[in-house]
Amino acid sequence: MIRPPQLAANTLFAMTSNTAVVDTAGCTVEQPGPGLVVCRYKAAAHVDGRTVRETLAARMSLPGSSPHTVVTIFPADATSEMSLFDRDIYQEAPVVAMTRALAFVVQNDLMESMVNLYFAYHPTRLAKQVFQTETEALDWARRQVGLPG
């Protein structure tokens, strides 16, 4: 049986009016509306297998059972490592079931290269797009879930 990732002990979950928020050590995950999730990595985030698993667990803990269009935002000072290529996280059953489309906001050449290289190693059928700005990514993501941009 495939199980979704578990939340880390230091993870905080909160609900505000219409937004669910889960805060992990490396990322804040928000659900600002139905079908839309924003994963905002923190300043100077080091994106590795552990932080990605924590982010996925936070995302999977959000309310609702419909697939999400996910906007992942990497800060300009984010770094990453090659261990990200060890696993194709977008082929794991719980993640696939809860993912409709993926948007990535990259603010440096390294992260843009890492995102593109990841999907060259692990192709996906999910709609995906890389953006330079959060506004462009959110507009695209809203269109994916049928909301006005």
mmCIF file with all atom_site columns, C-alpha atoms in Angstrom:
data_model
loop_
_atom_site.group_PDB
_atom_site.id
_atom_site.type_symbol
_atom_site.label_atom_id
_atom_site.label_alt_id
_atom_site.label_comp_id
_atom_site.label_asym_id
_atom_site.label_entity_id
_atom_site.label_seq_id
_atom_site.pdbx_PDB_ins_code
_atom_site.Cartn_x
_atom_site.Cartn_y
_atom_site.Cartn_z
_atom_site.occupancy
_atom_site.B_iso_or_equiv
_atom_site.pdbx_formal_charge
_atom_site.auth_seq_id
_atom_site.auth_comp_id
_atom_site.auth_asym_id
_atom_site.auth_atom_id
_atom_site.pdbx_PDB_model_num
ATOM 1   C CA . MET A 1 1   ? 0.000   0.000  0.000   1.00 0.00 ? 1   MET A CA 1
ATOM 2   C CA . ILE A 1 2   ? 1.357   3.424  -0.973  1.00 0.00 ? 2   ILE A CA 1
ATOM 3   C CA . ARG A 1 3   ? 1.007   6.052  1.727   1.00 0.00 ? 3   ARG A CA 1
ATOM 4   C CA . PRO A 1 4   ? 1.329   9.823  1.455   1.00 0.00 ? 4   PRO A CA 1
ATOM 5   C CA . PRO A 1 5   ? 4.372   11.409 3.099   1.00 0.00 ? 5   PRO A CA 1
ATOM 6   C CA . GLN A 1 6   ? 4.019   12.211 6.799   1.00 0.00 ? 6   GLN A CA 1
ATOM 7   C CA . LEU A 1 7   ? 4.216   15.699 8.251   1.00 0.00 ? 7   LEU A CA 1
ATOM 8   C CA . ALA A 1 8   ? 7.342   16.517 10.230  1.00 0.00 ? 8   ALA A CA 1
ATOM 9   C CA . ALA A 1 9   ? 6.969   17.170 13.951  1.00 0.00 ? 9   ALA A CA 1
ATOM 10  C CA . ASN A 1 10  ? 7.834   20.866 13.550  1.00 0.00 ? 10  ASN A CA 1
ATOM 11  C CA . THR A 1 11  ? 5.043   21.488 10.997  1.00 0.00 ? 11  THR A CA 1
ATOM 12  C CA . LEU A 1 12  ? 2.322   24.030 11.809  1.00 0.00 ? 12  LEU A CA 1
ATOM 13  C CA . PHE A 1 13  ? -1.172  23.911 10.288  1.00 0.00 ? 13  PHE A CA 1
ATOM 14  C CA . ALA A 1 14  ? -3.582  26.870 10.353  1.00 0.00 ? 14  ALA A CA 1
ATOM 15  C CA . MET A 1 15  ? -6.860  27.898 8.747   1.00 0.00 ? 15  MET A CA 1
ATOM 16  C CA . THR A 1 16  ? -7.734  31.519 8.068   1.00 0.00 ? 16  THR A CA 1
ATOM 17  C CA . SER A 1 17  ? -11.069 32.528 6.533   1.00 0.00 ? 17  SER A CA 1
ATOM 18  C CA . ASN A 1 18  ? -10.692 30.716 3.194   1.00 0.00 ? 18  ASN A CA 1
ATOM 19  C CA . THR A 1 19  ? -7.007  29.827 3.203   1.00 0.00 ? 19  THR A CA 1
ATOM 20  C CA . ALA A 1 20  ? -5.353  26.753 4.688   1.00 0.00 ? 20  ALA A CA 1
ATOM 21  C CA . VAL A 1 21  ? -1.676  27.250 5.576   1.00 0.00 ? 21  VAL A CA 1
ATOM 22  C CA . VAL A 1 22  ? 0.927   24.643 6.524   1.00 0.00 ? 22  VAL A CA 1
ATOM 23  C CA . ASP A 1 23  ? 4.340   25.893 7.608   1.00 0.00 ? 23  ASP A CA 1
ATOM 24  C CA . THR A 1 24  ? 7.346   23.565 7.473   1.00 0.00 ? 24  THR A CA 1
ATOM 25  C CA . ALA A 1 25  ? 11.017  24.221 8.167   1.00 0.00 ? 25  ALA A CA 1
ATOM 26  C CA . GLY A 1 26  ? 11.747  25.043 4.526   1.00 0.00 ? 26  GLY A CA 1
ATOM 27  C CA . CYS A 1 27  ? 8.449   26.020 2.917   1.00 0.00 ? 27  CYS A CA 1
ATOM 28  C CA . THR A 1 28  ? 5.064   27.611 3.543   1.00 0.00 ? 28  THR A CA 1
ATOM 29  C CA . VAL A 1 29  ? 2.237   25.820 1.746   1.00 0.00 ? 29  VAL A CA 1
ATOM 30  C CA . GLU A 1 30  ? -0.998  27.755 1.191   1.00 0.00 ? 30  GLU A CA 1
ATOM 31  C CA . GLN A 1 31  ? -4.320  26.749 -0.298  1.00 0.00 ? 31  GLN A CA 1
ATOM 32  C CA . PRO A 1 32  ? -5.820  30.108 -1.292  1.00 0.00 ? 32  PRO A CA 1
ATOM 33  C CA . GLY A 1 33  ? -8.791  28.534 -3.032  1.00 0.00 ? 33  GLY A CA 1
ATOM 34  C CA . PRO A 1 34  ? -10.242 25.301 -4.373  1.00 0.00 ? 34  PRO A CA 1
ATOM 35  C CA . GLY A 1 35  ? -7.816  23.426 -6.574  1.00 0.00 ? 35  GLY A CA 1
ATOM 36  C CA . LEU A 1 36  ? -4.945  25.880 -6.116  1.00 0.00 ? 36  LEU A CA 1
ATOM 37  C CA . VAL A 1 37  ? -1.909  25.408 -3.864  1.00 0.00 ? 37  VAL A CA 1
ATOM 38  C CA . VAL A 1 38  ? 1.083   27.727 -3.484  1.00 0.00 ? 38  VAL A CA 1
ATOM 39  C CA . CYS A 1 39  ? 4.344   26.279 -2.112  1.00 0.00 ? 39  CYS A CA 1
ATOM 40  C CA . ARG A 1 40  ? 6.593   29.169 -1.149  1.00 0.00 ? 40  ARG A CA 1
ATOM 41  C CA . TYR A 1 41  ? 10.119  28.102 -0.246  1.00 0.00 ? 41  TYR A CA 1
ATOM 42  C CA . LYS A 1 42  ? 11.715  30.263 2.429   1.00 0.00 ? 42  LYS A CA 1
ATOM 43  C CA . ALA A 1 43  ? 14.642  32.632 1.935   1.00 0.00 ? 43  ALA A CA 1
ATOM 44  C CA . ALA A 1 44  ? 17.961  30.842 1.435   1.00 0.00 ? 44  ALA A CA 1
ATOM 45  C CA . ALA A 1 45  ? 16.120  27.509 1.148   1.00 0.00 ? 45  ALA A CA 1
ATOM 46  C CA . HIS A 1 46  ? 18.243  24.485 0.367   1.00 0.00 ? 46  HIS A CA 1
ATOM 47  C CA . VAL A 1 47  ? 15.971  22.281 -1.713  1.00 0.00 ? 47  VAL A CA 1
ATOM 48  C CA . ASP A 1 48  ? 16.843  18.636 -1.242  1.00 0.00 ? 48  ASP A CA 1
ATOM 49  C CA . GLY A 1 49  ? 14.973  15.363 -0.908  1.00 0.00 ? 49  GLY A CA 1
ATOM 50  C CA . ARG A 1 50  ? 14.011  16.043 2.702   1.00 0.00 ? 50  ARG A CA 1
ATOM 51  C CA . THR A 1 51  ? 12.564  19.524 2.081   1.00 0.00 ? 51  THR A CA 1
ATOM 52  C CA . VAL A 1 52  ? 10.654  18.304 -0.979  1.00 0.00 ? 52  VAL A CA 1
ATOM 53  C CA . ARG A 1 53  ? 9.162   15.379 1.010   1.00 0.00 ? 53  ARG A CA 1
ATOM 54  C CA . GLU A 1 54  ? 8.146   17.788 3.803   1.00 0.00 ? 54  GLU A CA 1
ATOM 55  C CA . THR A 1 55  ? 6.544   20.100 1.265   1.00 0.00 ? 55  THR A CA 1
ATOM 56  C CA . LEU A 1 56  ? 4.641   17.209 -0.345  1.00 0.00 ? 56  LEU A CA 1
ATOM 57  C CA . ALA A 1 57  ? 3.443   16.004 3.047   1.00 0.00 ? 57  ALA A CA 1
ATOM 58  C CA . ALA A 1 58  ? 2.230   19.514 3.870   1.00 0.00 ? 58  ALA A CA 1
ATOM 59  C CA . ARG A 1 59  ? 0.429   19.728 0.553   1.00 0.00 ? 59  ARG A CA 1
ATOM 60  C CA . MET A 1 60  ? -1.203  16.331 1.024   1.00 0.00 ? 60  MET A CA 1
ATOM 61  C CA . SER A 1 61  ? -2.477  17.393 4.466   1.00 0.00 ? 61  SER A CA 1
ATOM 62  C CA . LEU A 1 62  ? -4.562  20.229 3.017   1.00 0.00 ? 62  LEU A CA 1
ATOM 63  C CA . PRO A 1 63  ? -8.352  19.887 3.076   1.00 0.00 ? 63  PRO A CA 1
ATOM 64  C CA . GLY A 1 64  ? -10.219 18.502 0.089   1.00 0.00 ? 64  GLY A CA 1
ATOM 65  C CA . SER A 1 65  ? -9.826  15.557 -2.198  1.00 0.00 ? 65  SER A CA 1
ATOM 66  C CA . SER A 1 66  ? -9.646  17.239 -5.621  1.00 0.00 ? 66  SER A CA 1
ATOM 67  C CA . PRO A 1 67  ? -6.346  17.496 -7.494  1.00 0.00 ? 67  PRO A CA 1
ATOM 68  C CA . HIS A 1 68  ? -4.374  20.719 -7.094  1.00 0.00 ? 68  HIS A CA 1
ATOM 69  C CA . THR A 1 69  ? -2.688  22.988 -9.548  1.00 0.00 ? 69  THR A CA 1
ATOM 70  C CA . VAL A 1 70  ? 0.527   23.750 -7.693  1.00 0.00 ? 70  VAL A CA 1
ATOM 71  C CA . VAL A 1 71  ? 2.607   26.919 -7.906  1.00 0.00 ? 71  VAL A CA 1
ATOM 72  C CA . THR A 1 72  ? 6.074   26.347 -6.435  1.00 0.00 ? 72  THR A CA 1
ATOM 73  C CA . ILE A 1 73  ? 8.052   29.509 -5.759  1.00 0.00 ? 73  ILE A CA 1
ATOM 74  C CA . PHE A 1 74  ? 11.801  29.359 -5.266  1.00 0.00 ? 74  PHE A CA 1
ATOM 75  C CA . PRO A 1 75  ? 13.476  32.485 -3.833  1.00 0.00 ? 75  PRO A CA 1
ATOM 76  C CA . ALA A 1 76  ? 16.387  34.059 -5.684  1.00 0.00 ? 76  ALA A CA 1
ATOM 77  C CA . ASP A 1 77  ? 18.861  32.677 -3.134  1.00 0.00 ? 77  ASP A CA 1
ATOM 78  C CA . ALA A 1 78  ? 17.560  29.085 -3.214  1.00 0.00 ? 78  ALA A CA 1
ATOM 79  C CA . THR A 1 79  ? 20.007  26.247 -3.754  1.00 0.00 ? 79  THR A CA 1
ATOM 80  C CA . SER A 1 80  ? 19.432  22.606 -4.584  1.00 0.00 ? 80  SER A CA 1
ATOM 81  C CA . GLU A 1 81  ? 21.278  19.333 -4.864  1.00 0.00 ? 81  GLU A CA 1
ATOM 82  C CA . MET A 1 82  ? 21.433  16.399 -7.206  1.00 0.00 ? 82  MET A CA 1
ATOM 83  C CA . SER A 1 83  ? 19.682  14.051 -4.723  1.00 0.00 ? 83  SER A CA 1
ATOM 84  C CA . LEU A 1 84  ? 16.453  15.495 -6.101  1.00 0.00 ? 84  LEU A CA 1
ATOM 85  C CA . PHE A 1 85  ? 16.965  13.331 -9.175  1.00 0.00 ? 85  PHE A CA 1
ATOM 86  C CA . ASP A 1 86  ? 16.978  10.075 -7.165  1.00 0.00 ? 86  ASP A CA 1
ATOM 87  C CA . ARG A 1 87  ? 13.179  9.741  -7.171  1.00 0.00 ? 87  ARG A CA 1
ATOM 88  C CA . ASP A 1 88  ? 10.388  10.658 -9.545  1.00 0.00 ? 88  ASP A CA 1
ATOM 89  C CA . ILE A 1 89  ? 8.029   12.191 -7.010  1.00 0.00 ? 89  ILE A CA 1
ATOM 90  C CA . TYR A 1 90  ? 5.403   13.039 -9.633  1.00 0.00 ? 90  TYR A CA 1
ATOM 91  C CA . GLN A 1 91  ? 4.852   9.340  -10.392 1.00 0.00 ? 91  GLN A CA 1
ATOM 92  C CA . GLU A 1 92  ? 4.030   8.319  -6.811  1.00 0.00 ? 92  GLU A CA 1
ATOM 93  C CA . ALA A 1 93  ? 0.348   7.409  -6.500  1.00 0.00 ? 93  ALA A CA 1
ATOM 94  C CA . PRO A 1 94  ? -0.765  9.886  -3.802  1.00 0.00 ? 94  PRO A CA 1
ATOM 95  C CA . VAL A 1 95  ? 1.049   12.777 -5.471  1.00 0.00 ? 95  VAL A CA 1
ATOM 96  C CA . VAL A 1 96  ? -0.307  11.956 -8.932  1.00 0.00 ? 96  VAL A CA 1
ATOM 97  C CA . ALA A 1 97  ? -3.850  11.671 -7.578  1.00 0.00 ? 97  ALA A CA 1
ATOM 98  C CA . MET A 1 98  ? -3.630  15.128 -5.996  1.00 0.00 ? 98  MET A CA 1
ATOM 99  C CA . THR A 1 99  ? -1.832  16.995 -8.800  1.00 0.00 ? 99  THR A CA 1
ATOM 100 C CA . ARG A 1 100 ? -3.459  18.552 -11.858 1.00 0.00 ? 100 ARG A CA 1
ATOM 101 C CA . ALA A 1 101 ? -0.707  20.892 -13.095 1.00 0.00 ? 101 ALA A CA 1
ATOM 102 C CA . LEU A 1 102 ? 2.616   22.385 -11.954 1.00 0.00 ? 102 LEU A CA 1
ATOM 103 C CA . ALA A 1 103 ? 3.950   25.922 -12.205 1.00 0.00 ? 103 ALA A CA 1
ATOM 104 C CA . PHE A 1 104 ? 7.443   26.831 -11.023 1.00 0.00 ? 104 PHE A CA 1
ATOM 105 C CA . VAL A 1 105 ? 8.664   30.344 -10.299 1.00 0.00 ? 105 VAL A CA 1
ATOM 106 C CA . VAL A 1 106 ? 12.428  30.513 -10.611 1.00 0.00 ? 106 VAL A CA 1
ATOM 107 C CA . GLN A 1 107 ? 14.414  33.634 -9.869  1.00 0.00 ? 107 GLN A CA 1
ATOM 108 C CA . ASN A 1 108 ? 17.879  32.357 -10.687 1.00 0.00 ? 108 ASN A CA 1
ATOM 109 C CA . ASP A 1 109 ? 19.444  30.390 -13.514 1.00 0.00 ? 109 ASP A CA 1
ATOM 110 C CA . LEU A 1 110 ? 20.485  27.494 -11.274 1.00 0.00 ? 110 LEU A CA 1
ATOM 111 C CA . MET A 1 111 ? 16.937  26.721 -10.127 1.00 0.00 ? 111 MET A CA 1
ATOM 112 C CA . GLU A 1 112 ? 15.566  27.081 -13.645 1.00 0.00 ? 112 GLU A CA 1
ATOM 113 C CA . SER A 1 113 ? 18.183  24.596 -14.869 1.00 0.00 ? 113 SER A CA 1
ATOM 114 C CA . MET A 1 114 ? 17.403  22.207 -12.008 1.00 0.00 ? 114 MET A CA 1
ATOM 115 C CA . VAL A 1 115 ? 13.644  22.252 -12.713 1.00 0.00 ? 115 VAL A CA 1
ATOM 116 C CA . ASN A 1 116 ? 14.176  21.690 -16.436 1.00 0.00 ? 116 ASN A CA 1
ATOM 117 C CA . LEU A 1 117 ? 16.766  18.960 -15.826 1.00 0.00 ? 117 LEU A CA 1
ATOM 118 C CA . TYR A 1 118 ? 14.499  17.208 -13.291 1.00 0.00 ? 118 TYR A CA 1
ATOM 119 C CA . PHE A 1 119 ? 11.726  16.899 -15.872 1.00 0.00 ? 119 PHE A CA 1
ATOM 120 C CA . ALA A 1 120 ? 14.193  15.840 -18.572 1.00 0.00 ? 120 ALA A CA 1
ATOM 121 C CA . TYR A 1 121 ? 15.145  12.914 -16.258 1.00 0.00 ? 121 TYR A CA 1
ATOM 122 C CA . HIS A 1 122 ? 11.571  12.344 -15.046 1.00 0.00 ? 122 HIS A CA 1
ATOM 123 C CA . PRO A 1 123 ? 9.078   13.286 -17.784 1.00 0.00 ? 123 PRO A CA 1
ATOM 124 C CA . THR A 1 124 ? 5.505   13.790 -16.649 1.00 0.00 ? 124 THR A CA 1
ATOM 125 C CA . ARG A 1 125 ? 2.120   13.926 -18.326 1.00 0.00 ? 125 ARG A CA 1
ATOM 126 C CA . LEU A 1 126 ? 1.091   16.751 -16.019 1.00 0.00 ? 126 LEU A CA 1
ATOM 127 C CA . ALA A 1 127 ? 0.814   20.212 -17.513 1.00 0.00 ? 127 ALA A CA 1
ATOM 128 C CA . LYS A 1 128 ? 3.847   22.152 -16.310 1.00 0.00 ? 128 LYS A CA 1
ATOM 129 C CA . GLN A 1 129 ? 5.367   25.536 -16.931 1.00 0.00 ? 129 GLN A CA 1
ATOM 130 C CA . VAL A 1 130 ? 8.357   27.532 -15.648 1.00 0.00 ? 130 VAL A CA 1
ATOM 131 C CA . PHE A 1 131 ? 7.911   31.256 -15.000 1.00 0.00 ? 131 PHE A CA 1
ATOM 132 C CA . GLN A 1 132 ? 10.089  34.183 -13.991 1.00 0.00 ? 132 GLN A CA 1
ATOM 133 C CA . THR A 1 133 ? 7.379   35.935 -11.956 1.00 0.00 ? 133 THR A CA 1
ATOM 134 C CA . GLU A 1 134 ? 4.792   34.883 -9.420  1.00 0.00 ? 134 GLU A CA 1
ATOM 135 C CA . THR A 1 135 ? 2.088   36.906 -11.186 1.00 0.00 ? 135 THR A CA 1
ATOM 136 C CA . GLU A 1 136 ? 2.561   34.993 -14.459 1.00 0.00 ? 136 GLU A CA 1
ATOM 137 C CA . ALA A 1 137 ? 2.580   31.645 -12.656 1.00 0.00 ? 137 ALA A CA 1
ATOM 138 C CA . LEU A 1 138 ? -0.559  32.413 -10.644 1.00 0.00 ? 138 LEU A CA 1
ATOM 139 C CA . ASP A 1 139 ? -2.411  33.627 -13.740 1.00 0.00 ? 139 ASP A CA 1
ATOM 140 C CA . TRP A 1 140 ? -1.506  30.386 -15.547 1.00 0.00 ? 140 TRP A CA 1
ATOM 141 C CA . ALA A 1 141 ? -2.427  28.256 -12.509 1.00 0.00 ? 141 ALA A CA 1
ATOM 142 C CA . ARG A 1 142 ? -5.813  29.948 -12.113 1.00 0.00 ? 142 ARG A CA 1
ATOM 143 C CA . ARG A 1 143 ? -6.599  29.243 -15.762 1.00 0.00 ? 143 ARG A CA 1
ATOM 144 C CA . GLN A 1 144 ? -5.715  25.551 -15.163 1.00 0.00 ? 144 GLN A CA 1
ATOM 145 C CA . VAL A 1 145 ? -8.407  25.316 -12.462 1.00 0.00 ? 145 VAL A CA 1
ATOM 146 C CA . GLY A 1 146 ? -10.941 27.369 -14.409 1.00 0.00 ? 146 GLY A CA 1
ATOM 147 C CA . LEU A 1 147 ? -10.610 30.609 -12.437 1.00 0.00 ? 147 LEU A CA 1
ATOM 148 C CA . PRO A 1 148 ? -10.126 34.018 -14.014 1.00 0.00 ? 148 PRO A CA 1
ATOM 149 C CA . GLY A 1 149 ? -6.414  34.929 -14.305 1.00 0.00 ? 149 GLY A CA 1
#
